[in-house]
Amino acid sequence: MSKIPRFFTLLLALAIALGSLAGALSYQRAIAAEWREKVDPWVLQTATEQSQTEFLVFLTEQADLSAAETMKTKDEKGTYVYETLSALAESTQKPILTQLDALNVEYKSFWVANMIWVRGDMSVVQTMAQRADVAHLYANPTVPLEALPESDQEALLNPQAVEWNISMVNADDVWAAGVTGEGAVIGGQDTGYDWDHPALKNHYRGWNGTTANHNYNWFDAIGGNAPCPDPSVPCDDNGHGTHTMGTMVGDDGGTNQIGMAPGAKWIACRNMDQGNGTPTTYSACYQFFIAPTDVSGNNPDPLMAPDVINNSWGCPASEGCTDPNVMQTVVENVVAAGILTAHSAGNSGSSCSSINTPSATYDASFTVGSNTSANIMSSFSSRGPVTVDGSNRMKPDITAPGSNVRSSLPGTGYGSLSGTSMAGPHVAGLTGLLISANPALAGNVTLLEDIMRLTAVPITVNPPQVCGGVSSNTIPNNTYGWGRIDAWAAYQLALAYGAEVVDISKTASAEYVAPGESLTYTINITHSTGLTVTHNVMITDVIPANTTFITATMPHSLNGSTVYWSVPDLDVDESYSVQLVVSVNGDATGVISNDDYAVTGDESGVTFGEPVNTPVIAYGLDVSKTASMPYIFNSAYLTYTLTVTNQHPLALATGLVLTDVIPTGTTFVTATLPHTLNGNTVEWNAASLAAAGVWNVELVVMVNPDASGTVENTDYAVYSDQVSSVSGAIVSTPIETLGVTLYANETAFAAPGETVTYTHTLMNSGSITDTYTLSSVSGEGWTATVNSPVTLGPGENATVTVVLTVPADAVDGTVDTLTVIATSQTRDDVSASVSNTTTVASEPGLMYWFYLPTVVWDE
């Protein structure tokens, strides 16, 4: 029999063990799932399939570079951005680098974004992903250069001194005006560059006409390998990069005028190894352009940064860039440094939303589509909107020639290539021309982009294409953006920058605003100076941070976060106004700042308005209470008045609930209707309370007969749909007592016609100061006077004098009872009295007894 319990004991132990094991396994699976969520699927897959993989460790803490927006010059912006980014990386990466050293793995630290490139196995992946200071592990795949479309019959066109694509966008007209790009620096990251090509050599910043100095002008992110073994010398192992740079600056001084800005200087970075790049090599080049270094990658100097970077490459998901945000922070940081980043839209064809690879998808990138010599869209040019990241962002921004573009090839030759890779360099070159025409534009990325947008030429699309619900007949659109660049028109607008002949101002509909409310901005422009009409006026306004667009004066267009209004021609002294309506986000705090709005015109240039700051005032309620009396007595009624105030000066408060708990020592009597009484809690409800409005209710209680001390109302509060519970200050009402003592009784004799004075002591035996009314009543109806009223503090006493007049016809022996009464003026049921007895005697000072002799008569 002893075996049966033992058997069940073993079963129980086994069940407990299995349960513990299941719990442990479940916990381990949860932990694994948590860190795996931070890792790009490509990294997990390659770490499983291979002994090692590459990935980018993206730290949680990233730099806030918003202060750069307010800086005036490109040098200021670049220096601030470099110093801020490098300082953050220095201060936050040390613990991770120490751990990587301990793991004995290969890594490279970056500051262009706060991230680290790592090569390691799955255990290293897990170790990095489990760190709290790591936000994400991005893939770092090798990305082949996108295949270029085949050239068509246009490639047979004979070379011209000025190539067709250059003249199509009117760059040669800008040269004729004496502007060829002098003073501007153009950067390019690509397969490399044949720096001493006849069309490029004299435009390379590292060549002074005699010797070459590649420091701060060249960086090889690949590190050098065949056929480019020396990373300190520019080299192109593919030809793609050399072709793009020719379109930017190329000119051999003879018949090969192939570049947009032949007077500009160029610097470069090699980001691909025989056409294969990675997010790491792209990022390394971006970092170089923010603060160029010597050829060994040391001693960065942001003052050597270019004005614009051309990026004729992409990183498709099909090659491993499965996360579209892999380089978003990097690109945004480059733009914050005042560097315009031109990105080719891609060659995925004419279907909608085919712009789907970093970095062309980003809002910070100036994305370029391709057109043909017939001013129609190239069939290979990718279209928007961007859907891969869920943004539905309108792209491309602009278009430029990209079909059969003739440019430089490695060696000394030239050739025609097609692709958006050929279109992007036109925009980089045009940026150089604009900065050369007006150096004040350097570092002002948004303005440079706007100038190119506003002067773009529409492209023929027949039949019209509708992408993202926007027809190509509408400008801008997702087929060609704002249109094909026009260098001459952009140059004229750039020259006008700073003329400020059209003033612009803005007012907000309220001095302050609440979260969730709408805010209406009225923008006014006035042609304040000048002699002629200003044509093609355009108003732009950027939706303020922490707000959401609602509507605007029609007609308008909305591109990303910028609203555009095309205004009729504006005559001298003529004014025009538009409105923008936004909703303040529910979590907004601080100030809504609308500081990025401007007006442009053909003759007036660009004028920016002064910032309009609208404080965000949070919703607030206040509740207070007053008692009807400063003190109270037992069995008396006490009335409380509760006051709720909506502290917001503009916003309605809704769904208000006010509660009050009946004070201890009291009994509920009544309250303002409607109300509910639940136990000892009274509740009132109000559907709404106007801005700065006041809501009053009353509560009446009776102080219990046995209560003592103080009645304290401590628990009352209010809340609403917008505000959590707010309590009021304690209201204390002392329970006081009333009392009076009058003493003592006296007697006296008085003759008819005399007066009798009685003196008594009156004492306040209560707890508060009180005033007493003194009165007297003569039993015989005689006249008496008494000093009244008398005010006494608690415990104080006073002498009360009563004067009684005995009537002249009073009969001896008459006895009068004079009652003196002291009555509280606070409550007439509190009183005291004394009695005075007065006897009438003709001679009140003497008492006579007459003794008659007894006479005995003897008869």
XYZ file of C-alpha atoms in Angstrom, residues 54 67 93 111 150 263 276 344 350 444 461 468 522 546 551 705 765 780 797 807 809 819 857:
23
model
C 26.895 42.802 -41.867
C 18.657 74.690 -34.346
C 28.856 54.853 -28.485
C 28.573 60.028 -36.671
C 19.225 50.904 -73.455
C 32.777 77.054 -63.824
C 28.094 47.376 -55.920
C 17.691 59.954 -59.092
C 6.186 54.263 -65.693
C 19.415 77.486 -48.082
C 2.021 63.450 -70.900
C -1.941 58.772 -56.262
C -4.250 84.979 -42.687
C 2.466 69.954 -34.039
C -7.973 73.541 -45.472
C -26.393 68.771 17.600
C -19.836 82.821 28.561
C -45.699 97.446 38.696
C -17.678 90.980 31.549
C -43.780 106.847 41.056
C -47.997 108.291 44.169
C -36.558 91.911 35.754
C -58.443 100.229 82.911
